[in-house]
Coordinates of C-alpha atoms and ligand atoms in Angstrom, one line a residue:
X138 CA 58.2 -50.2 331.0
X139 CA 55.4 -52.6 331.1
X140 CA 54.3 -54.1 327.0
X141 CA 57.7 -52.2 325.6
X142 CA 59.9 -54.2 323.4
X143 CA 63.3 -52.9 322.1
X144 CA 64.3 -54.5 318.7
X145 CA 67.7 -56.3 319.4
X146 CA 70.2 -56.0 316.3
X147 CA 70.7 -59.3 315.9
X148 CA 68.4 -62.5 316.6
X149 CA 65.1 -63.0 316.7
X150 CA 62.7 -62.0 320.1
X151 CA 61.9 -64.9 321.9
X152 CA 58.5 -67.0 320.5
X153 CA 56.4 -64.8 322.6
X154 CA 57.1 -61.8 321.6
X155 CA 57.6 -63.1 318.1
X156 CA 54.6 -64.3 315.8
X157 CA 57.7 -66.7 314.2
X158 CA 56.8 -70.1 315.0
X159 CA 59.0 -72.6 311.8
X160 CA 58.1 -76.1 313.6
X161 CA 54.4 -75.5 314.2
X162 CA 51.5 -76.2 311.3
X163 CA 47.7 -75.1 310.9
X164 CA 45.4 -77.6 311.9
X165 CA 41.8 -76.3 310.1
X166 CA 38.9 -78.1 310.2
X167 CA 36.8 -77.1 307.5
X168 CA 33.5 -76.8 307.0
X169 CA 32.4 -74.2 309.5
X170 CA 30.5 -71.1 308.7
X171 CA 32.3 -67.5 310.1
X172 CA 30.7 -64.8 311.7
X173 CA 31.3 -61.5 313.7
X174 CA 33.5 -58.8 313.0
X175 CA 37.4 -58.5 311.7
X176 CA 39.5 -55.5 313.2
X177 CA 42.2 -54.9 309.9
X178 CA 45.8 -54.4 310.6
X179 CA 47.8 -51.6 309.2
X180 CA 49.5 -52.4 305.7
X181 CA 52.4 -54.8 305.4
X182 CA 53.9 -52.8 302.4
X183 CA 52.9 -49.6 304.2
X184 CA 54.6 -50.2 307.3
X185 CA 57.8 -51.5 305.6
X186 CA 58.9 -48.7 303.5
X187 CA 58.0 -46.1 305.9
X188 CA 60.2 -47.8 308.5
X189 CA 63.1 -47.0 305.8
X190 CA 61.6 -44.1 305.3
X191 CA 62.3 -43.1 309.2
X192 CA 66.0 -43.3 308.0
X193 CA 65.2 -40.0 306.3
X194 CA 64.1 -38.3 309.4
X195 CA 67.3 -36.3 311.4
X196 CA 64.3 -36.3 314.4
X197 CA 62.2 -39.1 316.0
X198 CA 59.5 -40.8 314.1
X199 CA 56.2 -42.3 315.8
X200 CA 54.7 -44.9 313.6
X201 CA 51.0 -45.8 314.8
X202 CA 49.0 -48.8 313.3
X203 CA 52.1 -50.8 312.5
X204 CA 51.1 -54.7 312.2
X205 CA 52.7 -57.4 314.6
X206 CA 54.8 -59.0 311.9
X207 CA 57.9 -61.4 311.6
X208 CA 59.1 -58.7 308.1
X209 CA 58.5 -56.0 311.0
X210 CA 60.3 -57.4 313.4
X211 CA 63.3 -58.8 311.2
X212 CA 63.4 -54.7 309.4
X213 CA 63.7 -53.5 312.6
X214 CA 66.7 -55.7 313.4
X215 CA 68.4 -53.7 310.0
X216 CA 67.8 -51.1 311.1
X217 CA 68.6 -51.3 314.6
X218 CA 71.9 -52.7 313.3
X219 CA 72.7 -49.7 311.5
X220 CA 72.2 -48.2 315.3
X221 CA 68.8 -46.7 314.6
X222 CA 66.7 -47.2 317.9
X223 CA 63.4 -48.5 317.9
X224 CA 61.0 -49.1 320.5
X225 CA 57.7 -50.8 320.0
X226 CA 54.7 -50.5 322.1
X227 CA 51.9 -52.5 320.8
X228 CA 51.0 -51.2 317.1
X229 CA 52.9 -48.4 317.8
X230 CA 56.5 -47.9 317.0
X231 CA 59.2 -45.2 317.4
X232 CA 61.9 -44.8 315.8
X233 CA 64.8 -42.6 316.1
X234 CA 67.3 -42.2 313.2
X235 CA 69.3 -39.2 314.4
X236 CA 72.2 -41.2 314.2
X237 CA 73.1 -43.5 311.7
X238 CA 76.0 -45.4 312.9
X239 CA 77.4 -46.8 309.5
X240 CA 76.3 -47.6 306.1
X241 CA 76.5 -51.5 306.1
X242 CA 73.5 -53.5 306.0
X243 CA 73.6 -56.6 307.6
X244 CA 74.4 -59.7 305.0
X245 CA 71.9 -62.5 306.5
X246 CA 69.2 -60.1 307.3
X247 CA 68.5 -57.8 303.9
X248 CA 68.6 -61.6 302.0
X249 CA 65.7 -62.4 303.5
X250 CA 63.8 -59.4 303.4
X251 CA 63.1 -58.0 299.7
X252 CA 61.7 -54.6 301.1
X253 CA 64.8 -53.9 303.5
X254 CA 66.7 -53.4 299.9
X255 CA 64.6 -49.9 299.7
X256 CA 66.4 -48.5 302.7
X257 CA 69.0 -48.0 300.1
X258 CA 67.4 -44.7 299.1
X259 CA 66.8 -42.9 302.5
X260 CA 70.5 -43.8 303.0
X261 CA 72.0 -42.7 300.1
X262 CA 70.2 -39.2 300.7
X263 CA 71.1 -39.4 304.1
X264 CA 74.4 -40.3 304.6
X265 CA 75.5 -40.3 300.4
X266 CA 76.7 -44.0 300.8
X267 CA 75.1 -47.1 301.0
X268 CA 76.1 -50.7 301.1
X269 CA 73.3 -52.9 300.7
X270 CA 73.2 -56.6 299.8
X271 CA 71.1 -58.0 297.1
X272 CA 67.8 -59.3 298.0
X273 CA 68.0 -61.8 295.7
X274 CA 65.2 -64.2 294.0
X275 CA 61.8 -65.3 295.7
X276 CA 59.7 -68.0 295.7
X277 CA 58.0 -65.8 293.7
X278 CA 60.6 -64.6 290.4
X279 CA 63.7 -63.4 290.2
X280 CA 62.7 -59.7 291.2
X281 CA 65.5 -57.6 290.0
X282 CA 66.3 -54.4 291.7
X283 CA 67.5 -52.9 288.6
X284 CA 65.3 -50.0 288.1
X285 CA 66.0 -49.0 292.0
X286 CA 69.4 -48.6 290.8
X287 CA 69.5 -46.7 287.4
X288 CA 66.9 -44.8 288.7
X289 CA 69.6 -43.7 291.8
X290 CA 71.6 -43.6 289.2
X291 CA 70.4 -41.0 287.0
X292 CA 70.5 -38.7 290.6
X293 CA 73.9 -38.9 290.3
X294 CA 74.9 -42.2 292.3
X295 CA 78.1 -44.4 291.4
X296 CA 76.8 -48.0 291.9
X297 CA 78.8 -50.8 291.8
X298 CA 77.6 -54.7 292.6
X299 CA 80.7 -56.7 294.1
X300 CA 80.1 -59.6 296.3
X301 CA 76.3 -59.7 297.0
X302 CA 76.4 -55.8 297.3
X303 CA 75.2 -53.1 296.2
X304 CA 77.7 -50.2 296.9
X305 CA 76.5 -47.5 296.1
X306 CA 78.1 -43.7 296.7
X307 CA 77.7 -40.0 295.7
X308 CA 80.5 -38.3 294.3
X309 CA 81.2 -34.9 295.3
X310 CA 81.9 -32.5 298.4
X311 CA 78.4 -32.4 299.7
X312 CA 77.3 -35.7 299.1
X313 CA 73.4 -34.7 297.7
X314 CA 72.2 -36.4 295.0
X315 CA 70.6 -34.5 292.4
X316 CA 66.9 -34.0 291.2
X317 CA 66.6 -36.4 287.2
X318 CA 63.9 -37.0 285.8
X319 CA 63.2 -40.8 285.5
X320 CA 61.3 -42.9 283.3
X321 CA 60.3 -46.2 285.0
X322 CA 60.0 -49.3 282.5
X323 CA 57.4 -50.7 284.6
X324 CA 55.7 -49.1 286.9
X325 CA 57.6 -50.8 290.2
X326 CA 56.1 -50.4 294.0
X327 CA 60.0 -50.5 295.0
X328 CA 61.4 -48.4 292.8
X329 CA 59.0 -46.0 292.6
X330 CA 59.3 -45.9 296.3
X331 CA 62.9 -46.2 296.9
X332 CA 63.9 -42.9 294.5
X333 CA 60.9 -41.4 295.7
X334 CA 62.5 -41.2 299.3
X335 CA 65.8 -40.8 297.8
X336 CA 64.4 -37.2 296.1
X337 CA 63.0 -35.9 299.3
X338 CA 66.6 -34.7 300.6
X339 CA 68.3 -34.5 296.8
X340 CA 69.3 -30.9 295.0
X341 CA 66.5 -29.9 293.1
X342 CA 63.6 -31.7 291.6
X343 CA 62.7 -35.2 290.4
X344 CA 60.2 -36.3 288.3
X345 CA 59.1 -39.9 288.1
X346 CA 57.5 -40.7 285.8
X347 CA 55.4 -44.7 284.8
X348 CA 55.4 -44.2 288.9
X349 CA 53.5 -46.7 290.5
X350 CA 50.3 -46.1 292.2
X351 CA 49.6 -48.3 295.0
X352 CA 48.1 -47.0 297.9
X353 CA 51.4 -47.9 300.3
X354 CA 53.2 -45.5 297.4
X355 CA 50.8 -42.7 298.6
X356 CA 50.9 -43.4 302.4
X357 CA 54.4 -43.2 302.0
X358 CA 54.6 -39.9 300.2
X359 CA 51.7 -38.8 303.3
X360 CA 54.4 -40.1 305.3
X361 CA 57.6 -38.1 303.7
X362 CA 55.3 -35.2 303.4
X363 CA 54.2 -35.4 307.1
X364 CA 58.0 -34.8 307.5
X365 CA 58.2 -31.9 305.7
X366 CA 59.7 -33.6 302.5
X367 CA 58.1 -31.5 299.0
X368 CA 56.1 -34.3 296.7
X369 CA 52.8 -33.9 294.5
X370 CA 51.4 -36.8 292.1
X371 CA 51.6 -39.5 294.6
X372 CA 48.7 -42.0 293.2
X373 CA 49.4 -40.9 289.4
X374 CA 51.2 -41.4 287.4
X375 CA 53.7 -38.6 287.5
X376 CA 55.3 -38.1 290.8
X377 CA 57.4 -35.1 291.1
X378 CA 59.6 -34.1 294.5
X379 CA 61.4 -31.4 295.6
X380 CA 64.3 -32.0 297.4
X381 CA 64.8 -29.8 301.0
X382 CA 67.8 -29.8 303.1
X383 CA 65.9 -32.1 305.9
X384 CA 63.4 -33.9 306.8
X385 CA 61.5 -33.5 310.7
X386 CA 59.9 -35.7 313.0
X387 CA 56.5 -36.7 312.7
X388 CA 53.6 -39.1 314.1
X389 CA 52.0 -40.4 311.4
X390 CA 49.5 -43.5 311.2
X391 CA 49.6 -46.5 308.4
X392 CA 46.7 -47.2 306.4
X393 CA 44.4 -50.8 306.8
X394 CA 45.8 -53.4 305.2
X395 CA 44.0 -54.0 301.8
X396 CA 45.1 -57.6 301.0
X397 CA 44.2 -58.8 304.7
X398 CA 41.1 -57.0 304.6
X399 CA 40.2 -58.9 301.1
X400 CA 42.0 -62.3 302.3
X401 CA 39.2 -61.7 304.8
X402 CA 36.3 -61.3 302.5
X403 CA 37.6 -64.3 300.7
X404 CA 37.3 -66.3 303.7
X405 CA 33.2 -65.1 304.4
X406 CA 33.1 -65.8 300.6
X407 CA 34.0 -69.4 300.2
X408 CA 33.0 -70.5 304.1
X409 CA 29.4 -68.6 302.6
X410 CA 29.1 -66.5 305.6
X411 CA 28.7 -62.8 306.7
X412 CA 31.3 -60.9 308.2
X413 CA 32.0 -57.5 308.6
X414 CA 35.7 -55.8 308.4
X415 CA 36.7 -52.0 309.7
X416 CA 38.6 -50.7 309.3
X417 CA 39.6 -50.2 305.7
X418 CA 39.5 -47.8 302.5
X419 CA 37.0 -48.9 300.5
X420 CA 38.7 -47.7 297.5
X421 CA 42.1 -49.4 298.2
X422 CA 39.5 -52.3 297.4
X423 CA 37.9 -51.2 294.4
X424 CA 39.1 -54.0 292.0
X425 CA 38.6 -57.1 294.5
X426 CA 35.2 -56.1 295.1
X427 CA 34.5 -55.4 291.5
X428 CA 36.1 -59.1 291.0
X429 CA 34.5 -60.4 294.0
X430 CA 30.6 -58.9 293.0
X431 CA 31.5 -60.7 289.7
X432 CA 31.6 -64.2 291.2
X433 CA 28.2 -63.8 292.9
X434 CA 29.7 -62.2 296.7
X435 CA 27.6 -58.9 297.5
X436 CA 29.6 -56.7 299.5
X437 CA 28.3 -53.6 301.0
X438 CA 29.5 -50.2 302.5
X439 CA 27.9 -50.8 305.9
X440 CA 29.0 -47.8 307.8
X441 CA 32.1 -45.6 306.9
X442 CA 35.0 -47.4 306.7
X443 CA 33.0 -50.5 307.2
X444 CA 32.2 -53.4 305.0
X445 CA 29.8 -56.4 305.0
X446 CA 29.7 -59.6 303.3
X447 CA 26.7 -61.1 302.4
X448 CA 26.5 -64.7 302.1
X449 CA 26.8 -66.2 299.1
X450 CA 24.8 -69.3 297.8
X451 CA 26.3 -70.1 294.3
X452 CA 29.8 -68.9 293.2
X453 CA 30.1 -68.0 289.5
X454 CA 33.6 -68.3 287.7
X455 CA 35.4 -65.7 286.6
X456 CA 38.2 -64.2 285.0
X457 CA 41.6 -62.5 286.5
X458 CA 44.8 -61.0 285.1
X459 CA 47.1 -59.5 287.7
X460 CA 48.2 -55.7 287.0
X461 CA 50.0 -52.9 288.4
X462 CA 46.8 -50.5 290.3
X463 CA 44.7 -49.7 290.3
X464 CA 44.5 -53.2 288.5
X465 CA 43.7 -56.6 289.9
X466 CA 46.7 -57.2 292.8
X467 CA 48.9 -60.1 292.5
X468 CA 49.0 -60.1 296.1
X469 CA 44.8 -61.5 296.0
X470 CA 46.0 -63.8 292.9
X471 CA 46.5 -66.7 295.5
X472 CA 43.0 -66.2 297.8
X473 CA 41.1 -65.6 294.7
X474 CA 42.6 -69.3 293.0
X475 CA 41.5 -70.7 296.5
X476 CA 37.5 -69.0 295.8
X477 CA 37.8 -69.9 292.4
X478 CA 38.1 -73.4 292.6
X479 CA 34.6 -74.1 294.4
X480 CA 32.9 -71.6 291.5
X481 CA 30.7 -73.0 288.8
X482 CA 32.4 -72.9 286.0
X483 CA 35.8 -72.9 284.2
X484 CA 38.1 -69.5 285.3
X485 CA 41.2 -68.2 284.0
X486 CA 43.6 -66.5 286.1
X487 CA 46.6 -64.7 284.2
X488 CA 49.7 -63.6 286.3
X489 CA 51.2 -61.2 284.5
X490 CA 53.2 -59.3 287.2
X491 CA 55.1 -62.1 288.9
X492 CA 57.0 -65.0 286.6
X493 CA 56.2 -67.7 289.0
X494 CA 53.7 -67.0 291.1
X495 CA 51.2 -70.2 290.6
X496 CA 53.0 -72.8 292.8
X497 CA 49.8 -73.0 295.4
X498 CA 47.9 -74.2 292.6
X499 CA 49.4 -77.9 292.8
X500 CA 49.0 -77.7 296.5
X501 CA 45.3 -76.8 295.9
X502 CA 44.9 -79.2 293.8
X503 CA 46.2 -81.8 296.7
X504 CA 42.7 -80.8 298.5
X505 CA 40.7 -81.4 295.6
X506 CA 40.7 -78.4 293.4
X507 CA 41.2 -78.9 289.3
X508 CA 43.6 -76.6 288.2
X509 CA 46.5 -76.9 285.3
X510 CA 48.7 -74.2 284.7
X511 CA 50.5 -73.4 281.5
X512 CA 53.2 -71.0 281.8
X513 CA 51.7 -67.7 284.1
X514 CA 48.1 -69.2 283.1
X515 CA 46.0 -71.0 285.1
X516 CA 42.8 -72.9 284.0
X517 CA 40.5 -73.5 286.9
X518 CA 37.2 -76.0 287.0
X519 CA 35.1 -75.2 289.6
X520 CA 34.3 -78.4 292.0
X521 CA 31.9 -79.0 294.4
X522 CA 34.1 -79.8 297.2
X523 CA 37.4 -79.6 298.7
X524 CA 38.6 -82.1 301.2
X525 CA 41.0 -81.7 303.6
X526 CA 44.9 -83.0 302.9
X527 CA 48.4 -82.0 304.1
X528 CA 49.8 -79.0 302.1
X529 CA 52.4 -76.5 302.2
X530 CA 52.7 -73.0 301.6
X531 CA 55.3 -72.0 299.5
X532 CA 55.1 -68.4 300.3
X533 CA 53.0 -65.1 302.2
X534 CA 49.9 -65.3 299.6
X535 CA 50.3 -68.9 298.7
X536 CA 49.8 -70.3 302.3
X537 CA 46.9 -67.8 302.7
X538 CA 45.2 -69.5 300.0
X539 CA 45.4 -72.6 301.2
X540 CA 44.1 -71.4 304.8
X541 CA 41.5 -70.0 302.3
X542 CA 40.7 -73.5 301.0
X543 CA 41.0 -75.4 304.1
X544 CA 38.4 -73.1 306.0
X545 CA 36.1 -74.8 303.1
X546 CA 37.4 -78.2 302.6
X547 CA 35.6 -81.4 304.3
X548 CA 37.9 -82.8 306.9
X549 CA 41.3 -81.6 308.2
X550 CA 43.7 -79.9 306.1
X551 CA 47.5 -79.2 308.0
X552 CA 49.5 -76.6 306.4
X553 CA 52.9 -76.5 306.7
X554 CA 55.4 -73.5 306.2
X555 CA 53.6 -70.7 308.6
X556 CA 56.8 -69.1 308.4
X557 CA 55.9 -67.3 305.1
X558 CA 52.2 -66.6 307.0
X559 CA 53.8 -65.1 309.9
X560 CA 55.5 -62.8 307.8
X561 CA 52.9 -60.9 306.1
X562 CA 49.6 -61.5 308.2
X563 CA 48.8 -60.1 311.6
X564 CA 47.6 -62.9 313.9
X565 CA 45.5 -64.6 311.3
X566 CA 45.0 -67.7 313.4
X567 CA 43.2 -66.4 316.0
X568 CA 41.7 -63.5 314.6
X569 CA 39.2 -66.4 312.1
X570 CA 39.6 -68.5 315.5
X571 CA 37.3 -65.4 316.9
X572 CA 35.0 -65.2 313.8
X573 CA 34.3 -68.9 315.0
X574 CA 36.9 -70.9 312.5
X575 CA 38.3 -74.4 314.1
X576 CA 42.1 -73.7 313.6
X577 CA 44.5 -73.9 315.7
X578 CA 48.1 -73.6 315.2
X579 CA 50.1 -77.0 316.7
X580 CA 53.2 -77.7 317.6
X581 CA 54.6 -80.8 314.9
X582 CA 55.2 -83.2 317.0
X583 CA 51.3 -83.1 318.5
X584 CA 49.7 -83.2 314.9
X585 CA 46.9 -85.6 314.2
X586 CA 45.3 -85.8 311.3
X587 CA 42.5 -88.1 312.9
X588 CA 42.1 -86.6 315.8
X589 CA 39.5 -83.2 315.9
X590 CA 39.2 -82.0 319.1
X591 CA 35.8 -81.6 320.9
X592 CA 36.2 -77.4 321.9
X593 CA 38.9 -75.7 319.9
X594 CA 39.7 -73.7 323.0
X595 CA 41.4 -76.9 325.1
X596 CA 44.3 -77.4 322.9
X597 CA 47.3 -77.2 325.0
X598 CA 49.3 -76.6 322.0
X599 CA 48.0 -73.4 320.3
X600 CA 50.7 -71.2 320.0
X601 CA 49.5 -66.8 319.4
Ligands
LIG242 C1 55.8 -54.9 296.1 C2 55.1 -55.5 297.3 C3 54.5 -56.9 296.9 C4 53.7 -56.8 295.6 C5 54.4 -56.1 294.5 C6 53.5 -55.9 293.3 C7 56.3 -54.5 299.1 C8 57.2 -54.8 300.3 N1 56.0 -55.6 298.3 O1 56.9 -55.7 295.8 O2 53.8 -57.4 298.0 O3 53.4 -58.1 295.2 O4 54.8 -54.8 295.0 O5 52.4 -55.2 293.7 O6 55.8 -53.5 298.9 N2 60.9 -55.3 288.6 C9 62.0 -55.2 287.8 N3 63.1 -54.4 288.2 C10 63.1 -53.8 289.4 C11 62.0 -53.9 290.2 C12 60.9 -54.6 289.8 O7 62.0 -55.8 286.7 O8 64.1 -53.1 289.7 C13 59.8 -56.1 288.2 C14 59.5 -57.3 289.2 O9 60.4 -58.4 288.9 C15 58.1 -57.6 288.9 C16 57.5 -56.2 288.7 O10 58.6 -55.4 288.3 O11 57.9 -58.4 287.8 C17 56.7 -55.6 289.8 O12 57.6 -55.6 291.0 P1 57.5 -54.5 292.1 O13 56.3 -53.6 291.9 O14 58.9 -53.9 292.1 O15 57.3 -55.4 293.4 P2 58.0 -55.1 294.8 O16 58.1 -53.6 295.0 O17 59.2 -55.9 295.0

């Protein structure tokens, strides 16, 4: 059928069905005011975990709003190798776990994908075994998975790491696990959501308590709920589920994607244009535009589910320390280091969620900015201007921000590393290429840092 793509287990789709592109770069040249309007994906960390979360479901699952990722595509190739079938029509995917052919995640895929690791509790309460290797460190910390597994655990799991892998089982002739009550030390995304899936088919209840409260969290609880699955407190801090026997299909549709949406008023904030962006939950949003009112960018409601920028003349400095929400999101830290560094003033951002999270700020620095970090600290003075420069992005948020920058910056700036980009933003490119931005994504061997071209639109190597 005409536009529908079947996930293969193994290997990546061709280049054009695939938003992958490793030897191309961003060519941006800077200086150009945006306008028009922004359609927002559906939510990365939305559409991940409910994709594991279709591993609950003994039905067929319709998943609407799901971005055109390379972390969607690659956790539909785990899943798919665990002989899940998924078939993806545009933004909307099925997916139809009614069998689970075995309990063995693939090796080379779940490395590279953090979030596959939280299949590990839809699995677990699905099938009551689970082998699932280790994600792994990140450009961005170590990010243990430690609390994922006490927490599966204390429902009555035996866990064991060997190899890479987490092996995990449940004793006994029924193979349930069984309603605990678990404290969280911090209040994880992941863990919060993995045991939070794992509850929905245990024995009794589980309470989780220090849950996170993320909106993904929620839309995956509206997910699991949609399904039939028992849970109340989603968005506190107290989530408590009660297990049922199983879980039904559903069709269900993923909330906008907050951090594109505010990537997006970064960009009309430091290009000092107007845009507007639908659509998206304005409160999802609340603490960037608190943030983002601070620094001088007014922001208004324009219609439901609708916001406009308003230009901004002067950029003020401000302040940021990265929390768990409904705090300031790590995931903005990067695109608000990019704003920052053309505010007037000295900032301060603190990252105190992620242990390294402030590599883009050299690479900023490269076009211009003056930033020095000190441990998770970094101490921005605003400049005047950026100017172009080869960079790389050294991963999802940190090559945003330097898109960010480079929409500003005088000249050309190339940015390398789109890999991390493709993974986490939906057709960036050429969704600012429609708001009027000069960037275009080239093929290496074609780049030219002297060479602008006279109409955007007669590059011959722009690959979408
Ligand atoms: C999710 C998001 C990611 C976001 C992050 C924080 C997805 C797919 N990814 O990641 O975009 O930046 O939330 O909002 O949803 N930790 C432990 N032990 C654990 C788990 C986490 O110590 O078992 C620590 C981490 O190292 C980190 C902190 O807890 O310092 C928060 O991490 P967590 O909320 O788990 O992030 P993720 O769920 O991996």
């Amino acid at each position: 059928m005409e536009g529908r793509l079947i996930i293969p287990s193994s290997g990546l789709p061709d280049a054009k069905s695939s938003p992958i592109a490793d030897s191309s770069v961003l060519q941006i040249w800077g200086g150009h005011r945006l306008q028009g309007h922004v359609k927002i994906s559906g939510a990365k960390n939305s559409a991940l975990v409910i994709m594991a979360g279709a591993l609950l479901c003994s039905g067929e699952c319709r998943i609407r709003n799901v971005p055109l990722l390379a972390d969607v595509t690659r956790l539909g190739q785990i899943l798919s190798a665990l002989g899940v079938r998924l078939t993806q029509t545009g933004e909307i995917l099925d997916i139809d776990a009614r069998e689970i052919k075995t309990s063995k995640a693939p090796y080379e895929l779940v490395t590279q994908l953090r979030a596959s690791f939280f299949a590990i509790g839809p699995m677990l309460a699905r099938l009551g075994v689970a082998q699932m290797p280790l994600p792994g460190g990140c450009a961005i910390g170590a990010r243990p998975v430690d609390l994922h597994v006490r927490g599966l655990q204390a429902m009555g799991a035996e866990v064991q790491i060997e190899h890479g892998i987490c092996n995990a089982y449940v004793p006994g002739n029924n193979r349930r696990l069984k309603g605990a009550k678990i404290y969280l030390d911090t209040p994880s995304v992941g863990a919060t959501e993995t045991l939070m899936m794992a509850a929905t088919l245990a024995d009794g209840e589980t309470i989780i308590e220090n849950a996170a409260r993320e909106p993904e969290v929620v839309d995956l609880a509206n997910f699991c709920i949609a399904m039939g699955a028992k849970i109340e407190g989603a968005g506190t801090s107290t989530i408590t589920i009660v297990g049922v026997p199983q879980l039904h299909s559903t069709e269900y549709s993923i909330i906008p994607d907050r951090i594109e949406a505010g990537t997006f008023l970064i960009a009309a904030a430091i290009t000092r244009s107007e845009l507007t962006l639908s659509p998206v939950v304005p409160e999802h949003l609340t603490p960037i535009i608190a943030k983002l009112q601070e620094i001088g960018v007014d922001i208004i409601e324009e219609a439901p589910n609708c916001l406009r920028t308003l230009s901004a003349e002067t950029l003020r400095a401000a302040d940021i320390e990265t929390l768990p929400h409904p705090g300031f999101p790590t995931d903005m830290q990067a695109p608000f280091m990019a704003l920052l560094t053309l505010a007037e003033g000295d900032s301060l951002i603190n990252e105190s969620v992620f242990e390294n999270r402030l590599r883009h700020a050299s690479e900023l620095n490269r076009l211009g900015a003056d930033i020095r970090v000190k441990g998770n600290v970094a101490f921005i003075r605003g400049v005047p201007i950026l100017s172009g420069a080869p960079v790389l992005g050294t991963d999802l948020r940190a090559s945003a921000a330097l898109v960010l920058a480079g929409l500003a910056a005088d000249g050309t700036t190339i940015i390398q590393g789109l890999q991390h980009l493709d993974r986490g933003y939906d057709r960036l490119d050429s969704k600012l290429q429609q708001l009027g931005a000069r960037i275009q994504r080239v093929s290496v061997a074609k780049t030219n840092t002297e060479v602008a071209p006279q109409n955007a639109d007669s590059q011959a190597s722009i690959s979408m």
